[in-house]
Amino acid sequence: MTSSPTDKKASQSGLTTKKLALLAMFAALSLGIYALEAMLPSPIPIPGVKLGLSNIIALVVLKKYGFRETVLVVIVRILLSALLFGSLSSLIYSAAGATLCLIAEFITDKLIRGRALYITAVFGALFHNAGQLAVSLVLTGSTAVLVYLPYLAIAAILTGLFTGLCAHFMLRLIPHAERE
Amino acid sequence: MNTFSAKKRTDKRLLIAVVIILIILAASVISIFYMKTKNSSCNIAIIYVDGKKYMELNLEKTEDCIIEIENANGNHNFIEVKNHDIRMNSSDCQNQLCVKQGFAGHSLVPIVCLPNNVVIKLTSNSINQDTESKYYDIISY
């Protein structure tokens, strides 16, 4: 999970071809997971509750490469997903959610010094839902949507734990694949 | 020694993070229970379209009907009043969450169709009457 200092230095300097290809692969993977998830019917009649599986990829890229690379991957994912499956309103929702989610994950990861990835994921999910709720507050112009706040918070904690653990196990598998 | 203390400090931060998550979880559960228990008799339904008040219905006096609503983007929602209850009968939105929600039951849990920007909110006129009668009580005594 922890990369050596030289690895980190190499990953921070510039966009190499290998890195570009890998980041593009991660973006494609995240888009594919997003599409798959969109096909699943929502089990709970509360808007905004979903697993957020594409966040697994965002977490993996955040831990493996860094904040800037994650921003790139997430921007590509959001723009392409809005273009392929969504509308303008879904673009606003996912952009607001993903921005807050990324910032929260970055700060949490720094604060707990990259130790428990699932806690980072929980905070990311909480802020993702908070961002989406804020957008719906602005779009509908009524405070009625705030009723969903407790439901969304509980959902975020559960789904955040799940995606965080997924990312944790994915990170343990990835270094072996990359060394080939 | 140095690495040990650094590890311990991180553990403390982890603990704080876990405590914050638990507090949020507890607050959510408590507020959900609060919303479930505080069930008042709601018979006024207010329909908001595109954030503006569109229609106010007294459910006690409204007969069974279907109200068609068209929002600014040209999307349609059909709101049904049946046996003095109100629900989203059908909607052309993608997720259909507002339709799945069924009949509105609580003033704190409105029916919201986010894609089409339609909100059905229940209120009770008894709240207004209560405050009014209290007001007169204060004046008369």
CSV table of C-alpha atoms in Angstrom, one decimal:
chain,number,residue,atom,x,y,z
A,1,MET,CA,0.0,0.0,0.0
A,2,THR,CA,2.8,2.4,0.9
A,3,SER,CA,5.0,3.3,-2.0
A,4,SER,CA,8.7,4.0,-1.5
A,5,PRO,CA,9.9,7.7,-1.7
A,6,THR,CA,11.5,7.2,-5.1
A,7,ASP,CA,8.2,5.8,-6.5
A,8,LYS,CA,6.3,8.7,-5.2
A,9,LYS,CA,8.8,11.2,-6.7
A,10,ALA,CA,8.5,9.5,-10.1
A,11,SER,CA,4.7,9.5,-9.9
A,12,GLN,CA,4.6,13.2,-9.1
A,13,SER,CA,6.8,14.3,-12.0
A,14,GLY,CA,5.0,15.0,-15.2
A,15,LEU,CA,2.7,12.8,-17.3
A,16,THR,CA,4.6,9.9,-18.7
A,17,THR,CA,3.1,7.9,-21.5
A,18,LYS,CA,2.8,4.9,-19.2
A,19,LYS,CA,1.0,6.9,-16.6
A,20,LEU,CA,-1.3,8.5,-19.2
A,21,ALA,CA,-2.2,5.0,-20.5
A,22,LEU,CA,-2.8,3.7,-17.0
A,23,LEU,CA,-4.9,6.8,-16.0
A,24,ALA,CA,-7.0,6.4,-19.2
A,25,MET,CA,-7.5,2.8,-18.3
A,26,PHE,CA,-8.7,3.8,-14.8
A,27,ALA,CA,-11.0,6.4,-16.3
A,28,ALA,CA,-12.5,3.8,-18.7
A,29,LEU,CA,-12.8,1.3,-15.8
A,30,SER,CA,-14.6,3.8,-13.7
A,31,LEU,CA,-16.9,4.7,-16.6
A,32,GLY,CA,-17.7,1.1,-17.1
A,33,ILE,CA,-18.5,0.5,-13.4
A,34,TYR,CA,-20.7,3.7,-13.5
A,35,ALA,CA,-22.6,2.4,-16.4
A,36,LEU,CA,-23.1,-1.0,-14.8
A,37,GLU,CA,-24.3,0.6,-11.6
A,38,ALA,CA,-26.7,2.8,-13.5
A,39,MET,CA,-28.4,-0.3,-14.8
A,40,LEU,CA,-29.1,-1.7,-11.4
A,41,PRO,CA,-32.5,-0.7,-10.0
A,42,SER,CA,-32.4,1.3,-6.8
A,43,PRO,CA,-33.6,-0.9,-3.9
A,44,ILE,CA,-34.6,2.1,-1.7
A,45,PRO,CA,-37.0,4.8,-2.8
A,46,ILE,CA,-34.7,7.6,-1.7
A,47,PRO,CA,-33.2,9.7,-4.5
A,48,GLY,CA,-29.4,9.6,-4.5
A,49,VAL,CA,-28.9,6.4,-2.7
A,50,LYS,CA,-26.5,4.1,-4.6
A,51,LEU,CA,-23.3,2.2,-4.0
A,52,GLY,CA,-21.0,4.7,-5.7
A,53,LEU,CA,-18.8,1.9,-7.1
A,54,SER,CA,-16.9,4.2,-9.4
A,55,ASN,CA,-15.6,5.9,-6.3
A,56,ILE,CA,-13.5,2.7,-5.8
A,57,ILE,CA,-11.4,3.7,-8.8
A,58,ALA,CA,-11.2,7.3,-7.6
A,59,LEU,CA,-9.8,6.1,-4.3
A,60,VAL,CA,-7.3,3.7,-5.9
A,61,VAL,CA,-6.0,6.5,-8.2
A,62,LEU,CA,-5.8,8.9,-5.3
A,63,LYS,CA,-3.7,6.4,-3.3
A,64,LYS,CA,-1.6,5.3,-6.2
A,65,TYR,CA,-0.9,8.5,-8.0
A,66,GLY,CA,-2.2,11.6,-6.2
A,67,PHE,CA,-4.8,14.3,-6.1
A,68,ARG,CA,-4.2,15.9,-9.5
A,69,GLU,CA,-4.4,12.6,-11.3
A,70,THR,CA,-7.6,11.7,-9.5
A,71,VAL,CA,-9.1,15.0,-10.6
A,72,LEU,CA,-8.3,14.2,-14.2
A,73,VAL,CA,-9.8,10.7,-14.0
A,74,VAL,CA,-12.9,11.9,-12.3
A,75,ILE,CA,-13.4,14.8,-14.8
A,76,VAL,CA,-13.2,12.4,-17.7
A,77,ARG,CA,-15.6,10.0,-16.0
A,78,ILE,CA,-18.2,12.7,-15.2
A,79,LEU,CA,-18.1,14.3,-18.6
A,80,LEU,CA,-18.3,11.0,-20.5
A,81,SER,CA,-21.0,9.6,-18.2
A,82,ALA,CA,-23.1,12.7,-18.7
A,83,LEU,CA,-22.6,12.6,-22.4
A,84,LEU,CA,-23.5,8.9,-22.6
A,85,PHE,CA,-26.2,8.3,-20.0
A,86,GLY,CA,-27.3,11.5,-18.4
A,87,SER,CA,-28.6,14.9,-18.8
A,88,LEU,CA,-27.5,18.4,-17.8
A,89,SER,CA,-29.0,18.1,-14.4
A,90,SER,CA,-27.3,14.8,-13.7
A,91,LEU,CA,-24.0,16.4,-14.8
A,92,ILE,CA,-24.5,19.2,-12.2
A,93,TYR,CA,-25.4,16.6,-9.5
A,94,SER,CA,-22.4,14.3,-10.2
A,95,ALA,CA,-20.0,17.2,-10.6
A,96,ALA,CA,-20.9,18.8,-7.3
A,97,GLY,CA,-20.9,15.5,-5.5
A,98,ALA,CA,-17.6,14.4,-7.0
A,99,THR,CA,-15.9,17.7,-6.3
A,100,LEU,CA,-16.8,17.7,-2.6
A,101,CYS,CA,-16.1,14.0,-2.4
A,102,LEU,CA,-12.6,14.3,-3.8
A,103,ILE,CA,-11.7,17.3,-1.6
A,104,ALA,CA,-13.0,15.5,1.5
A,105,GLU,CA,-11.1,12.3,0.6
A,106,PHE,CA,-7.9,14.2,0.0
A,107,ILE,CA,-8.1,16.1,3.3
A,108,THR,CA,-9.2,13.0,5.3
A,109,ASP,CA,-6.4,10.9,3.8
A,110,LYS,CA,-3.9,13.6,4.8
A,111,LEU,CA,-5.3,13.9,8.3
A,112,ILE,CA,-5.3,10.2,9.1
A,113,ARG,CA,-2.0,9.9,7.2
A,114,GLY,CA,-3.3,7.4,4.6
A,115,ARG,CA,-3.9,4.6,7.1
A,116,ALA,CA,-7.6,3.5,7.1
A,117,LEU,CA,-8.8,3.8,3.6
A,118,TYR,CA,-12.4,2.9,4.5
A,119,ILE,CA,-12.6,6.0,6.8
A,120,THR,CA,-11.5,8.2,4.0
A,121,ALA,CA,-14.1,6.6,1.8
A,122,VAL,CA,-16.8,7.2,4.4
A,123,PHE,CA,-16.0,10.9,4.6
A,124,GLY,CA,-15.9,11.0,0.8
A,125,ALA,CA,-19.3,9.4,0.5
A,126,LEU,CA,-20.8,11.7,3.2
A,127,PHE,CA,-19.5,14.8,1.4
A,128,HIS,CA,-20.6,13.4,-2.0
A,129,ASN,CA,-24.2,13.1,-0.7
A,130,ALA,CA,-24.0,16.5,1.0
A,131,GLY,CA,-23.0,18.0,-2.3
A,132,GLN,CA,-25.8,16.4,-4.2
A,133,LEU,CA,-28.3,17.4,-1.5
A,134,ALA,CA,-27.0,21.0,-1.7
A,135,VAL,CA,-27.5,21.0,-5.5
A,136,SER,CA,-31.1,19.6,-5.1
A,137,LEU,CA,-31.7,22.3,-2.5
A,138,VAL,CA,-30.7,25.0,-5.0
A,139,LEU,CA,-32.5,23.4,-7.9
A,140,THR,CA,-35.8,22.8,-6.2
A,141,GLY,CA,-35.5,25.9,-4.0
A,142,SER,CA,-37.3,24.2,-1.1
A,143,THR,CA,-35.9,22.9,2.2
A,144,ALA,CA,-38.1,19.9,1.9
A,145,VAL,CA,-35.3,17.8,0.4
A,146,LEU,CA,-33.3,18.2,3.7
A,147,VAL,CA,-35.5,15.4,5.1
A,148,TYR,CA,-33.4,13.0,3.1
A,149,LEU,CA,-30.3,14.1,4.9
A,150,PRO,CA,-30.3,11.4,7.7
A,151,TYR,CA,-31.1,8.7,5.2
A,152,LEU,CA,-28.4,9.8,2.9
A,153,ALA,CA,-25.9,10.1,5.8
A,154,ILE,CA,-26.6,6.5,6.9
A,155,ALA,CA,-26.4,5.3,3.3
A,156,ALA,CA,-23.1,7.1,2.8
A,157,ILE,CA,-21.6,5.5,5.9
A,158,LEU,CA,-22.5,2.0,4.7
A,159,THR,CA,-21.7,2.5,1.0
A,160,GLY,CA,-18.5,4.3,2.0
A,161,LEU,CA,-17.3,1.4,4.1
A,162,PHE,CA,-18.1,-1.0,1.3
A,163,THR,CA,-16.3,1.0,-1.5
A,164,GLY,CA,-13.4,1.8,0.9
A,165,LEU,CA,-12.9,-1.9,1.6
A,166,CYS,CA,-13.1,-2.7,-2.1
A,167,ALA,CA,-10.5,-0.1,-2.9
A,168,HIS,CA,-8.3,-1.4,-0.1
A,169,PHE,CA,-8.3,-4.9,-1.5
A,170,MET,CA,-7.9,-3.6,-5.1
A,171,LEU,CA,-4.8,-1.7,-4.0
A,172,ARG,CA,-3.3,-4.8,-2.6
A,173,LEU,CA,-3.7,-6.6,-5.9
A,174,ILE,CA,-2.6,-3.8,-8.2
A,175,PRO,CA,1.2,-3.6,-7.5
A,176,HIS,CA,1.7,-7.2,-8.7
A,177,ALA,CA,-0.1,-6.5,-11.9
A,178,GLU,CA,1.9,-3.4,-12.6
A,179,ARG,CA,5.3,-5.0,-12.1
A,180,GLU,CA,4.9,-7.3,-15.1
B,1,MET,CA,10.6,5.6,19.5
B,2,ASN,CA,9.9,8.4,17.1
B,3,THR,CA,8.0,6.2,14.7
B,4,PHE,CA,6.0,4.7,17.6
B,5,SER,CA,4.8,8.1,18.7
B,6,ALA,CA,3.8,9.1,15.2
B,7,LYS,CA,1.8,5.9,14.9
B,8,LYS,CA,0.1,6.6,18.2
B,9,ARG,CA,-0.8,10.1,17.0
B,10,THR,CA,-2.3,8.7,13.9
B,11,ASP,CA,-4.3,6.2,16.0
B,12,LYS,CA,-5.7,9.2,17.9
B,13,ARG,CA,-6.8,10.8,14.7
B,14,LEU,CA,-8.3,7.6,13.4
B,15,LEU,CA,-10.3,7.4,16.7
B,16,ILE,CA,-11.5,11.0,16.3
B,17,ALA,CA,-12.6,10.2,12.7
B,18,VAL,CA,-14.4,7.1,13.8
B,19,VAL,CA,-16.1,9.0,16.6
B,20,ILE,CA,-17.2,11.7,14.1
B,21,ILE,CA,-18.7,9.0,11.9
B,22,LEU,CA,-20.5,7.4,14.9
B,23,ILE,CA,-21.9,10.8,16.0
B,24,ILE,CA,-23.3,11.4,12.4
B,25,LEU,CA,-24.8,7.9,12.4
B,26,ALA,CA,-26.4,8.4,15.8
B,27,ALA,CA,-27.8,11.8,14.8
B,28,SER,CA,-29.2,10.4,11.6
B,29,VAL,CA,-30.9,7.5,13.4
B,30,ILE,CA,-32.4,9.8,16.1
B,31,SER,CA,-33.7,12.3,13.5
B,32,ILE,CA,-35.3,9.5,11.5
B,33,PHE,CA,-37.1,8.2,14.6
B,34,TYR,CA,-38.2,11.8,15.4
B,35,MET,CA,-39.6,12.1,11.9
B,36,LYS,CA,-41.5,8.8,12.1
B,37,THR,CA,-43.1,9.5,15.5
B,38,LYS,CA,-44.1,13.1,15.0
B,39,ASN,CA,-47.1,12.2,12.8
B,40,SER,CA,-49.8,14.9,12.7
B,41,SER,CA,-53.0,15.0,10.7
B,42,CYS,CA,-52.1,16.7,7.5
B,43,ASN,CA,-54.8,17.6,5.1
B,44,ILE,CA,-53.4,20.4,3.0
B,45,ALA,CA,-51.2,19.5,0.1
B,46,ILE,CA,-49.1,22.1,-1.6
B,47,ILE,CA,-47.6,21.4,-5.0
B,48,TYR,CA,-44.4,23.2,-6.0
B,49,VAL,CA,-43.3,23.2,-9.6
B,50,ASP,CA,-39.8,24.6,-10.5
B,51,GLY,CA,-39.5,25.9,-7.0
B,52,LYS,CA,-42.6,28.0,-7.1
B,53,LYS,CA,-45.9,27.3,-5.4
B,54,TYR,CA,-48.2,25.9,-8.1
B,55,MET,CA,-51.4,24.7,-6.3
B,56,GLU,CA,-52.8,24.3,-2.8
B,57,LEU,CA,-55.3,21.5,-2.2
B,58,ASN,CA,-57.5,20.8,0.8
B,59,LEU,CA,-57.4,17.0,0.7
B,60,GLU,CA,-60.6,16.7,2.9
B,61,LYS,CA,-62.6,18.6,0.3
B,62,THR,CA,-60.9,17.4,-2.9
B,63,GLU,CA,-62.6,14.7,-4.8
B,64,ASP,CA,-60.7,11.9,-6.5
B,65,CYS,CA,-58.9,13.4,-9.5
B,66,ILE,CA,-55.7,13.5,-11.5
B,67,ILE,CA,-53.8,16.7,-11.9
B,68,GLU,CA,-51.5,17.1,-14.9
B,69,ILE,CA,-48.4,19.2,-14.3
B,70,GLU,CA,-46.0,20.4,-17.0
B,71,ASN,CA,-42.7,22.0,-15.8
B,72,ALA,CA,-40.6,24.5,-17.6
B,73,ASN,CA,-38.6,21.9,-19.5
B,74,GLY,CA,-41.8,20.3,-20.9
B,75,ASN,CA,-41.8,17.2,-18.6
B,76,HIS,CA,-45.1,15.8,-17.3
B,77,ASN,CA,-46.1,14.6,-13.9
B,78,PHE,CA,-49.5,13.2,-13.0
B,79,ILE,CA,-50.6,13.7,-9.4
B,80,GLU,CA,-53.5,11.7,-8.2
B,81,VAL,CA,-55.8,12.4,-5.3
B,82,LYS,CA,-57.7,9.3,-4.1
B,83,ASN,CA,-59.7,8.9,-0.9
B,84,HIS,CA,-58.2,12.2,0.5
B,85,ASP,CA,-54.7,10.9,-0.1
B,86,ILE,CA,-52.2,12.3,-2.6
B,87,ARG,CA,-49.6,10.6,-4.6
B,88,MET,CA,-47.5,10.8,-7.8
B,89,ASN,CA,-49.5,8.6,-10.1
B,90,SER,CA,-47.0,8.7,-13.0
B,91,SER,CA,-44.0,10.8,-14.1
B,92,ASP,CA,-41.8,10.8,-17.2
B,93,CYS,CA,-38.7,11.0,-15.1
B,94,GLN,CA,-36.0,8.3,-15.3
B,95,ASN,CA,-35.8,7.0,-11.8
B,96,GLN,CA,-39.5,7.0,-10.9
B,97,LEU,CA,-38.7,7.4,-7.2
B,98,CYS,CA,-41.5,9.8,-6.7
B,99,VAL,CA,-44.0,7.2,-8.0
B,100,LYS,CA,-42.5,4.4,-5.9
B,101,GLN,CA,-42.9,6.6,-2.8
B,102,GLY,CA,-46.7,6.0,-2.9
B,103,PHE,CA,-49.1,8.2,-1.0
B,104,ALA,CA,-47.8,11.1,1.0
B,105,GLY,CA,-48.1,10.4,4.7
B,106,HIS,CA,-46.1,12.9,6.7
B,107,SER,CA,-45.5,16.7,6.7
B,108,LEU,CA,-41.8,16.2,7.0
B,109,VAL,CA,-41.5,13.6,4.2
B,110,PRO,CA,-42.7,15.3,1.0
B,111,ILE,CA,-42.9,13.6,-2.4
B,112,VAL,CA,-40.0,15.0,-4.4
B,113,CYS,CA,-39.5,14.4,-8.1
B,114,LEU,CA,-36.0,15.8,-8.5
B,115,PRO,CA,-35.6,15.4,-12.3
B,116,ASN,CA,-38.8,17.2,-13.0
B,117,ASN,CA,-38.6,19.7,-10.1
B,118,VAL,CA,-42.0,18.8,-8.7
B,119,VAL,CA,-42.6,18.7,-4.9
B,120,ILE,CA,-45.7,17.7,-3.1
B,121,LYS,CA,-45.7,18.8,0.5
B,122,LEU,CA,-48.2,18.2,3.2
B,123,THR,CA,-49.1,20.6,5.9
B,124,SER,CA,-51.9,20.7,8.4
B,125,ASN,CA,-54.2,23.7,8.8
B,126,SER,CA,-54.6,22.5,12.4
B,127,ILE,CA,-51.2,24.0,13.2
B,128,ASN,CA,-52.4,27.4,12.0
B,129,GLN,CA,-55.6,27.1,13.9
B,130,ASP,CA,-53.8,26.2,17.1
B,131,THR,CA,-51.5,29.2,16.9
B,132,GLU,CA,-54.5,31.4,16.1
B,133,SER,CA,-56.5,30.1,19.0
B,134,LYS,CA,-53.6,30.6,21.3
B,135,TYR,CA,-53.2,34.1,20.1
B,136,TYR,CA,-56.8,34.9,20.9
B,137,ASP,CA,-56.5,33.3,24.3
B,138,ILE,CA,-53.6,35.6,25.1
B,139,ILE,CA,-55.6,38.6,24.0
B,140,SER,CA,-58.8,37.7,25.8
B,141,TYR,CA,-57.2,36.9,29.1
